[in-house]
PDB file of C-alpha atoms and ligand atoms in Angstrom:
ATOM      1  CA  MET A   1       0.000   0.000   0.000  1.00  0.00           C
ATOM      2  CA  GLU A   2       1.161   3.489  -0.877  1.00  0.00           C
ATOM      3  CA  LYS A   3       2.537   5.413   2.112  1.00  0.00           C
ATOM      4  CA  GLN A   4       0.647   8.624   1.518  1.00  0.00           C
ATOM      5  CA  TYR A   5       1.469  10.899   4.417  1.00  0.00           C
ATOM      6  CA  LEU A   6       1.745  14.140   2.448  1.00  0.00           C
ATOM      7  CA  LEU A   7      -1.369  16.128   3.264  1.00  0.00           C
ATOM      8  CA  ALA A   8      -0.794  18.315   0.204  1.00  0.00           C
ATOM      9  CA  LYS A   9      -1.004  15.259  -2.083  1.00  0.00           C
ATOM     10  CA  MET A  10      -4.211  13.919  -0.546  1.00  0.00           C
ATOM     11  CA  THR A  11      -7.740  14.751  -1.644  1.00  0.00           C
ATOM     12  CA  CYS A  12     -10.178  16.149   0.900  1.00  0.00           C
ATOM     13  CA  GLN A  13     -12.000  12.785   0.864  1.00  0.00           C
ATOM     14  CA  GLU A  14      -8.731  10.983   1.604  1.00  0.00           C
ATOM     15  CA  VAL A  15      -8.058  13.331   4.506  1.00  0.00           C
ATOM     16  CA  GLU A  16     -11.537  12.648   5.864  1.00  0.00           C
ATOM     17  CA  ASN A  17     -10.927   8.887   5.668  1.00  0.00           C
ATOM     18  CA  ARG A  18      -7.487   9.234   7.227  1.00  0.00           C
ATOM     19  CA  LEU A  19      -8.934  11.031  10.235  1.00  0.00           C
ATOM     20  CA  LYS A  20     -10.928   7.898  11.061  1.00  0.00           C
ATOM     21  CA  GLU A  21      -7.587   6.081  11.491  1.00  0.00           C
ATOM     22  CA  CYS A  22      -5.218   8.693  12.872  1.00  0.00           C
ATOM     23  CA  ASP A  23      -5.573  12.242  14.190  1.00  0.00           C
ATOM     24  CA  ILE A  24      -1.879  13.181  14.323  1.00  0.00           C
ATOM     25  CA  ALA A  25      -0.419  15.872  12.045  1.00  0.00           C
ATOM     26  CA  LEU A  26       3.240  16.842  11.775  1.00  0.00           C
ATOM     27  CA  VAL A  27       3.993  20.435  10.740  1.00  0.00           C
ATOM     28  CA  PRO A  28       7.622  20.979   9.679  1.00  0.00           C
ATOM     29  CA  LEU A  29       8.902  24.524  10.073  1.00  0.00           C
ATOM     30  CA  GLY A  30      12.257  26.202   9.700  1.00  0.00           C
ATOM     31  CA  SER A  31      13.682  29.298   8.125  1.00  0.00           C
ATOM     32  CA  THR A  32      15.047  30.664   4.877  1.00  0.00           C
ATOM     33  CA  GLU A  33      18.286  32.204   6.051  1.00  0.00           C
ATOM     34  CA  GLN A  34      22.017  32.305   5.445  1.00  0.00           C
ATOM     35  CA  HIS A  35      23.979  29.257   6.561  1.00  0.00           C
ATOM     36  CA  GLY A  36      27.505  30.394   5.720  1.00  0.00           C
ATOM     37  CA  PRO A  37      29.390  29.614   2.506  1.00  0.00           C
ATOM     38  CA  ALA A  38      28.812  25.832   2.464  1.00  0.00           C
ATOM     39  CA  LEU A  39      25.085  25.362   3.104  1.00  0.00           C
ATOM     40  CA  PRO A  40      22.047  26.694   1.202  1.00  0.00           C
ATOM     41  CA  VAL A  41      19.508  29.058   2.733  1.00  0.00           C
ATOM     42  CA  ASP A  42      16.814  26.371   2.909  1.00  0.00           C
ATOM     43  CA  ASN A  43      18.828  24.413   5.464  1.00  0.00           C
ATOM     44  CA  ASP A  44      16.559  24.688   8.502  1.00  0.00           C
ATOM     45  CA  HIS A  45      13.338  23.883   6.687  1.00  0.00           C
ATOM     46  CA  TYR A  46      15.086  21.180   4.635  1.00  0.00           C
ATOM     47  CA  ILE A  47      16.136  19.362   7.826  1.00  0.00           C
ATOM     48  CA  ALA A  48      12.719  19.774   9.481  1.00  0.00           C
ATOM     49  CA  THR A  49      10.953  18.470   6.378  1.00  0.00           C
ATOM     50  CA  GLU A  50      13.249  15.455   6.033  1.00  0.00           C
ATOM     51  CA  LEU A  51      12.770  14.591   9.702  1.00  0.00           C
ATOM     52  CA  ALA A  52       8.982  14.780   9.422  1.00  0.00           C
ATOM     53  CA  TYR A  53       8.955  12.601   6.285  1.00  0.00           C
ATOM     54  CA  ARG A  54      11.282  10.016   7.788  1.00  0.00           C
ATOM     55  CA  ALA A  55       9.358   9.904  11.059  1.00  0.00           C
ATOM     56  CA  ALA A  56       6.082   9.444   9.149  1.00  0.00           C
ATOM     57  CA  GLU A  57       7.643   6.565   7.178  1.00  0.00           C
ATOM     58  CA  MET A  58       8.900   4.905  10.359  1.00  0.00           C
ATOM     59  CA  VAL A  59       5.571   4.926  12.214  1.00  0.00           C
ATOM     60  CA  TRP A  60       3.447   4.200   9.139  1.00  0.00           C
ATOM     61  CA  ASP A  61       2.672   0.559   9.904  1.00  0.00           C
ATOM     62  CA  SER A  62       0.950   1.463  13.171  1.00  0.00           C
ATOM     63  CA  HIS A  63       0.200   5.217  12.917  1.00  0.00           C
ATOM     64  CA  LYS A  64      -0.870   6.822   9.651  1.00  0.00           C
ATOM     65  CA  VAL A  65       0.132  10.387  10.465  1.00  0.00           C
ATOM     66  CA  VAL A  66       0.014  13.200   7.921  1.00  0.00           C
ATOM     67  CA  VAL A  67       2.729  15.765   7.226  1.00  0.00           C
ATOM     68  CA  THR A  68       1.522  19.236   6.232  1.00  0.00           C
ATOM     69  CA  PRO A  69       3.355  21.504   3.798  1.00  0.00           C
ATOM     70  CA  THR A  70       6.439  23.010   5.420  1.00  0.00           C
ATOM     71  CA  ILE A  71       6.442  26.511   6.877  1.00  0.00           C
ATOM     72  CA  ALA A  72       9.594  27.561   5.057  1.00  0.00           C
ATOM     73  CA  PHE A  73      10.026  31.070   6.479  1.00  0.00           C
ATOM     74  CA  GLY A  74      10.916  31.783  10.078  1.00  0.00           C
ATOM     75  CA  PHE A  75      12.134  34.506  12.393  1.00  0.00           C
ATOM     76  CA  SER A  76      15.554  35.558  11.068  1.00  0.00           C
ATOM     77  CA  PRO A  77      16.018  39.353  11.236  1.00  0.00           C
ATOM     78  CA  HIS A  78      19.467  38.843  12.780  1.00  0.00           C
ATOM     79  CA  HIS A  79      20.576  37.129   9.539  1.00  0.00           C
ATOM     80  CA  MET A  80      19.320  39.851   7.188  1.00  0.00           C
ATOM     81  CA  GLU A  81      22.786  41.308   6.591  1.00  0.00           C
ATOM     82  CA  PHE A  82      23.538  38.114   4.662  1.00  0.00           C
ATOM     83  CA  LYS A  83      21.999  37.739   1.195  1.00  0.00           C
ATOM     84  CA  GLY A  84      19.176  35.317   0.573  1.00  0.00           C
ATOM     85  CA  THR A  85      17.634  35.534   4.031  1.00  0.00           C
ATOM     86  CA  ILE A  86      13.853  36.052   4.103  1.00  0.00           C
ATOM     87  CA  THR A  87      12.360  36.758   7.510  1.00  0.00           C
ATOM     88  CA  LEU A  88       8.920  37.009   9.033  1.00  0.00           C
ATOM     89  CA  SER A  89       8.186  39.216  12.011  1.00  0.00           C
ATOM     90  CA  GLU A  90       7.720  37.288  15.248  1.00  0.00           C
ATOM     91  CA  LEU A  91       4.048  38.278  15.307  1.00  0.00           C
ATOM     92  CA  THR A  92       3.471  37.076  11.731  1.00  0.00           C
ATOM     93  CA  LEU A  93       5.177  33.767  12.470  1.00  0.00           C
ATOM     94  CA  SER A  94       3.248  33.091  15.672  1.00  0.00           C
ATOM     95  CA  SER A  95      -0.024  34.039  13.914  1.00  0.00           C
ATOM     96  CA  LEU A  96       0.838  31.771  10.990  1.00  0.00           C
ATOM     97  CA  ILE A  97       1.562  28.834  13.299  1.00  0.00           C
ATOM     98  CA  ALA A  98      -1.674  29.437  15.223  1.00  0.00           C
ATOM     99  CA  ASP A  99      -3.727  29.678  12.000  1.00  0.00           C
ATOM    100  CA  VAL A 100      -2.295  26.397  10.677  1.00  0.00           C
ATOM    101  CA  CYS A 101      -3.050  24.658  13.997  1.00  0.00           C
ATOM    102  CA  HIS A 102      -6.601  26.064  14.142  1.00  0.00           C
ATOM    103  CA  SER A 103      -7.262  24.808  10.590  1.00  0.00           C
ATOM    104  CA  LEU A 104      -5.985  21.321  11.390  1.00  0.00           C
ATOM    105  CA  ALA A 105      -8.000  21.182  14.617  1.00  0.00           C
ATOM    106  CA  GLN A 106     -11.162  22.324  12.851  1.00  0.00           C
ATOM    107  CA  HIS A 107     -10.916  19.226  10.617  1.00  0.00           C
ATOM    108  CA  GLY A 108     -10.340  16.864  13.525  1.00  0.00           C
ATOM    109  CA  PHE A 109      -6.578  16.588  13.979  1.00  0.00           C
ATOM    110  CA  ARG A 110      -6.301  16.361  17.763  1.00  0.00           C
ATOM    111  CA  LYS A 111      -2.515  16.022  18.111  1.00  0.00           C
ATOM    112  CA  ILE A 112      -0.321  18.443  16.228  1.00  0.00           C
ATOM    113  CA  ILE A 113       3.461  18.268  16.373  1.00  0.00           C
ATOM    114  CA  LEU A 114       5.494  21.248  15.191  1.00  0.00           C
ATOM    115  CA  VAL A 115       8.816  19.824  13.960  1.00  0.00           C
ATOM    116  CA  ASN A 116      11.090  22.849  14.246  1.00  0.00           C
ATOM    117  CA  GLY A 117      14.443  23.270  12.513  1.00  0.00           C
ATOM    118  CA  HIS A 118      15.357  26.828  13.553  1.00  0.00           C
ATOM    119  CA  GLY A 119      16.312  27.995  17.044  1.00  0.00           C
ATOM    120  CA  GLY A 120      15.226  31.565  16.268  1.00  0.00           C
ATOM    121  CA  ASN A 121      11.612  30.371  15.911  1.00  0.00           C
ATOM    122  CA  GLU A 122      11.285  29.175  19.492  1.00  0.00           C
ATOM    123  CA  THR A 123       9.911  32.409  20.992  1.00  0.00           C
ATOM    124  CA  ALA A 124       7.270  32.730  18.256  1.00  0.00           C
ATOM    125  CA  ILE A 125       6.328  29.060  18.695  1.00  0.00           C
ATOM    126  CA  GLN A 126       6.001  29.536  22.446  1.00  0.00           C
ATOM    127  CA  ASN A 127       3.843  32.626  21.895  1.00  0.00           C
ATOM    128  CA  ALA A 128       1.632  30.632  19.511  1.00  0.00           C
ATOM    129  CA  LEU A 129       1.310  27.798  22.055  1.00  0.00           C
ATOM    130  CA  HIS A 130       0.308  30.309  24.744  1.00  0.00           C
ATOM    131  CA  ASP A 131      -2.310  31.837  22.434  1.00  0.00           C
ATOM    132  CA  LEU A 132      -3.673  28.414  21.495  1.00  0.00           C
ATOM    133  CA  GLN A 133      -3.911  27.124  25.054  1.00  0.00           C
ATOM    134  CA  GLY A 134      -7.575  26.758  26.015  1.00  0.00           C
ATOM    135  CA  ASN A 135      -8.529  28.082  22.615  1.00  0.00           C
ATOM    136  CA  ILE A 136      -8.171  25.030  20.358  1.00  0.00           C
ATOM    137  CA  ASP A 137      -9.637  21.523  20.351  1.00  0.00           C
ATOM    138  CA  ALA A 138      -6.244  19.841  19.930  1.00  0.00           C
ATOM    139  CA  LYS A 139      -2.998  19.369  21.812  1.00  0.00           C
ATOM    140  CA  VAL A 140      -0.131  21.151  20.111  1.00  0.00           C
ATOM    141  CA  TYR A 141       3.463  20.058  20.754  1.00  0.00           C
ATOM    142  CA  SER A 142       6.702  21.594  19.579  1.00  0.00           C
ATOM    143  CA  VAL A 143       9.961  19.718  19.053  1.00  0.00           C
ATOM    144  CA  SER A 144      13.185  21.497  18.116  1.00  0.00           C
ATOM    145  CA  TRP A 145      15.100  18.451  16.920  1.00  0.00           C
ATOM    146  CA  TRP A 146      18.464  19.198  18.572  1.00  0.00           C
ATOM    147  CA  ASN A 147      16.795  19.461  21.988  1.00  0.00           C
ATOM    148  CA  LEU A 148      15.869  15.776  21.724  1.00  0.00           C
ATOM    149  CA  VAL A 149      19.489  14.664  21.493  1.00  0.00           C
ATOM    150  CA  THR A 150      21.834  17.065  23.295  1.00  0.00           C
ATOM    151  CA  ASP A 151      23.370  14.054  25.075  1.00  0.00           C
ATOM    152  CA  LYS A 152      24.211  12.407  21.736  1.00  0.00           C
ATOM    153  CA  VAL A 153      25.413  15.652  20.160  1.00  0.00           C
ATOM    154  CA  LYS A 154      27.871  16.175  23.045  1.00  0.00           C
ATOM    155  CA  GLU A 155      29.405  12.787  22.317  1.00  0.00           C
ATOM    156  CA  VAL A 156      30.449  13.552  18.755  1.00  0.00           C
ATOM    157  CA  VAL A 157      30.588  17.225  17.799  1.00  0.00           C
ATOM    158  CA  THR A 158      33.171  19.953  18.233  1.00  0.00           C
ATOM    159  CA  PRO A 159      31.571  22.881  20.100  1.00  0.00           C
ATOM    160  CA  PRO A 160      30.296  25.540  19.855  1.00  0.00           C
ATOM    161  CA  VAL A 161      26.988  24.193  18.579  1.00  0.00           C
ATOM    162  CA  TYR A 162      25.265  27.205  17.137  1.00  0.00           C
ATOM    163  CA  HIS A 163      24.920  27.938  13.425  1.00  0.00           C
ATOM    164  CA  ALA A 164      26.021  26.088  10.284  1.00  0.00           C
ATOM    165  CA  CYS A 165      28.342  24.359  12.762  1.00  0.00           C
ATOM    166  CA  ASP A 166      29.718  20.820  13.032  1.00  0.00           C
ATOM    167  CA  MET A 167      26.351  19.482  14.242  1.00  0.00           C
ATOM    168  CA  GLU A 168      24.168  21.252  11.718  1.00  0.00           C
ATOM    169  CA  THR A 169      26.424  20.574   8.732  1.00  0.00           C
ATOM    170  CA  SER A 170      26.805  16.885   9.651  1.00  0.00           C
ATOM    171  CA  VAL A 171      23.051  16.429  10.012  1.00  0.00           C
ATOM    172  CA  ALA A 172      22.203  18.285   6.801  1.00  0.00           C
ATOM    173  CA  TRP A 173      24.854  16.375   4.867  1.00  0.00           C
ATOM    174  CA  TYR A 174      23.590  13.013   6.045  1.00  0.00           C
ATOM    175  CA  LEU A 175      20.026  14.010   5.121  1.00  0.00           C
ATOM    176  CA  GLY A 176      21.061  14.684   1.521  1.00  0.00           C
ATOM    177  CA  GLN A 177      21.433  18.466   1.659  1.00  0.00           C
ATOM    178  CA  ARG A 178      23.593  20.256  -0.909  1.00  0.00           C
ATOM    179  CA  VAL A 179      26.899  20.864   0.891  1.00  0.00           C
ATOM    180  CA  LEU A 180      29.699  22.823  -0.792  1.00  0.00           C
ATOM    181  CA  GLU A 181      32.308  20.678   0.886  1.00  0.00           C
ATOM    182  CA  ASP A 182      35.412  22.766   0.197  1.00  0.00           C
ATOM    183  CA  LYS A 183      33.680  26.023   1.210  1.00  0.00           C
ATOM    184  CA  ARG A 184      33.262  24.845   4.797  1.00  0.00           C
ATOM    185  CA  VAL A 185      34.823  27.191   7.377  1.00  0.00           C
ATOM    186  CA  ASP A 186      35.530  27.295  11.100  1.00  0.00           C
ATOM    187  CA  GLU A 187      34.605  30.352  13.102  1.00  0.00           C
ATOM    188  CA  PRO A 188      34.096  30.066  16.849  1.00  0.00           C
ATOM    189  CA  GLY A 189      32.055  33.298  17.176  1.00  0.00           C
ATOM    190  CA  LYS A 190      32.923  36.564  18.887  1.00  0.00           C
ATOM    191  CA  VAL A 191      32.179  37.525  22.484  1.00  0.00           C
ATOM    192  CA  LEU A 192      29.904  40.582  22.391  1.00  0.00           C
ATOM    193  CA  VAL A 193      29.769  41.795  25.981  1.00  0.00           C
ATOM    194  CA  PRO A 194      31.467  40.566  29.163  1.00  0.00           C
ATOM    195  CA  GLY A 195      29.392  37.718  30.552  1.00  0.00           C
ATOM    196  CA  PHE A 196      27.888  36.969  27.168  1.00  0.00           C
ATOM    197  CA  VAL A 197      29.418  33.633  26.261  1.00  0.00           C
ATOM    198  CA  ILE A 198      30.026  32.597  22.674  1.00  0.00           C
ATOM    199  CA  PRO A 199      26.667  31.225  21.563  1.00  0.00           C
ATOM    200  CA  ASP A 200      26.602  27.491  22.196  1.00  0.00           C
ATOM    201  CA  MET A 201      23.438  25.452  22.524  1.00  0.00           C
ATOM    202  CA  LEU A 202      25.256  22.962  24.741  1.00  0.00           C
ATOM    203  CA  ALA A 203      26.590  25.586  27.185  1.00  0.00           C
ATOM    204  CA  PRO A 204      24.670  26.987  30.164  1.00  0.00           C
ATOM    205  CA  PRO A 205      22.676  30.111  29.229  1.00  0.00           C
ATOM    206  CA  PRO A 206      24.690  33.354  29.373  1.00  0.00           C
ATOM    207  CA  LYS A 207      24.498  35.357  32.594  1.00  0.00           C
ATOM    208  CA  VAL A 208      23.920  38.475  30.536  1.00  0.00           C
ATOM    209  CA  SER A 209      22.034  38.352  27.263  1.00  0.00           C
ATOM    210  CA  THR A 210      21.586  40.903  24.521  1.00  0.00           C
ATOM    211  CA  SER A 211      20.181  41.128  21.024  1.00  0.00           C
ATOM    212  CA  TYR A 212      22.611  41.099  18.139  1.00  0.00           C
ATOM    213  CA  SER A 213      23.025  40.771  14.423  1.00  0.00           C
ATOM    214  CA  MET A 214      24.886  37.684  13.231  1.00  0.00           C
ATOM    215  CA  LYS A 215      27.376  40.030  11.506  1.00  0.00           C
ATOM    216  CA  GLU A 216      28.511  41.148  14.972  1.00  0.00           C
ATOM    217  CA  ILE A 217      29.554  37.647  15.987  1.00  0.00           C
ATOM    218  CA  THR A 218      30.651  36.056  12.700  1.00  0.00           C
ATOM    219  CA  ASP A 219      32.190  37.227   9.424  1.00  0.00           C
ATOM    220  CA  SER A 220      31.341  34.088   7.459  1.00  0.00           C
ATOM    221  CA  GLY A 221      27.861  33.469   8.871  1.00  0.00           C
ATOM    222  CA  VAL A 222      29.127  30.319  10.603  1.00  0.00           C
ATOM    223  CA  VAL A 223      29.433  29.936  14.367  1.00  0.00           C
ATOM    224  CA  GLY A 224      31.095  26.582  14.901  1.00  0.00           C
ATOM    225  CA  TYR A 225      33.451  24.169  13.184  1.00  0.00           C
ATOM    226  CA  SER A 226      31.875  23.046   9.940  1.00  0.00           C
ATOM    227  CA  THR A 227      35.114  21.493   8.635  1.00  0.00           C
ATOM    228  CA  LYS A 228      34.702  18.861  11.370  1.00  0.00           C
ATOM    229  CA  ALA A 229      31.346  17.769   9.925  1.00  0.00           C
ATOM    230  CA  THR A 230      30.911  14.238   8.574  1.00  0.00           C
ATOM    231  CA  LYS A 231      27.936  12.270   7.282  1.00  0.00           C
ATOM    232  CA  GLU A 232      28.728   9.592   9.876  1.00  0.00           C
ATOM    233  CA  LYS A 233      28.203  12.044  12.731  1.00  0.00           C
ATOM    234  CA  GLY A 234      25.033  13.206  11.020  1.00  0.00           C
ATOM    235  CA  LYS A 235      23.730   9.644  10.883  1.00  0.00           C
ATOM    236  CA  PHE A 236      24.560   9.092  14.557  1.00  0.00           C
ATOM    237  CA  ILE A 237      22.607  12.212  15.553  1.00  0.00           C
ATOM    238  CA  ILE A 238      19.671  11.695  13.168  1.00  0.00           C
ATOM    239  CA  ASP A 239      19.200   8.044  14.133  1.00  0.00           C
ATOM    240  CA  ALA A 240      18.774   9.225  17.734  1.00  0.00           C
ATOM    241  CA  VAL A 241      16.464  12.111  16.766  1.00  0.00           C
ATOM    242  CA  LEU A 242      14.215   9.769  14.784  1.00  0.00           C
ATOM    243  CA  GLU A 243      14.179   7.107  17.460  1.00  0.00           C
ATOM    244  CA  ARG A 244      13.051   9.669  20.056  1.00  0.00           C
ATOM    245  CA  LEU A 245      10.671  11.564  17.778  1.00  0.00           C
ATOM    246  CA  THR A 246       8.917   8.377  16.654  1.00  0.00           C
ATOM    247  CA  GLY A 247       8.849   7.185  20.267  1.00  0.00           C
ATOM    248  CA  PHE A 248       7.051  10.408  21.154  1.00  0.00           C
ATOM    249  CA  ILE A 249       4.571   9.970  18.281  1.00  0.00           C
ATOM    250  CA  ARG A 250       3.799   6.415  19.441  1.00  0.00           C
ATOM    251  CA  GLU A 251       3.259   7.657  23.004  1.00  0.00           C
ATOM    252  CA  ILE A 252       0.837  10.455  22.107  1.00  0.00           C
ATOM    253  CA  ALA A 253      -0.993   8.115  19.722  1.00  0.00           C
ATOM    254  CA  LYS A 254      -2.078   6.104  22.792  1.00  0.00           C
ATOM    255  CA  MET A 255      -3.647   9.168  24.414  1.00  0.00           C
TER     256      MET A 255
HETATM  257 ZN1   ZN B   1      20.161  26.300  10.695  1.00  0.00          ZN
END
């Protein structure tokens, strides 16, 4: 039987039939923003989309989830000094997320998982979740993929883990992204103010935070060591992400 999990490729009748079997929808979202000289600007939504597709394939035998079209734009004003970046305002993004969730819930999807590929989206996602709480007939979850596997990431990558870094390049590469291998660069990131550590998702949060443009902390657009990236590391990380993401899907399916 055809594994049809792409909502956009289903007819309305097929969606209606599917809802009798499964009420889980995955919504990939990311950004369209610079990722240094070696990775394309679609990187964050490419990864999120691939993860959602692969998770849907893995759970298909027991849970016939759907994957919605990807929200390809995110919150990226801090990347706008680099060409190719397209940003939404935080308010537009949170409204967009809420509108998509309301539409899915209106049709009967009761469990909605936002599969996020861009750290800069997290505030807008949280704002959308707050707005939706008590206001939607569905449970909405958000998963930023790296948060599922920080333990595994620590085992294999060279820090800092921040942007177009060892972790992100390895993962993208393994997932079939276009990687300009010999354009990869290493740039650890600049300290902006005393107490503001070099951005690193694996480090404790800075004692002092500030807003900044990426140009202030990196010349190349990279913060991290992308020359250390390998497909093998990417596989190690993605295998763990998918194991935990599909485990989560199977758990909420029981509810
Ligand atoms: Zn990214």
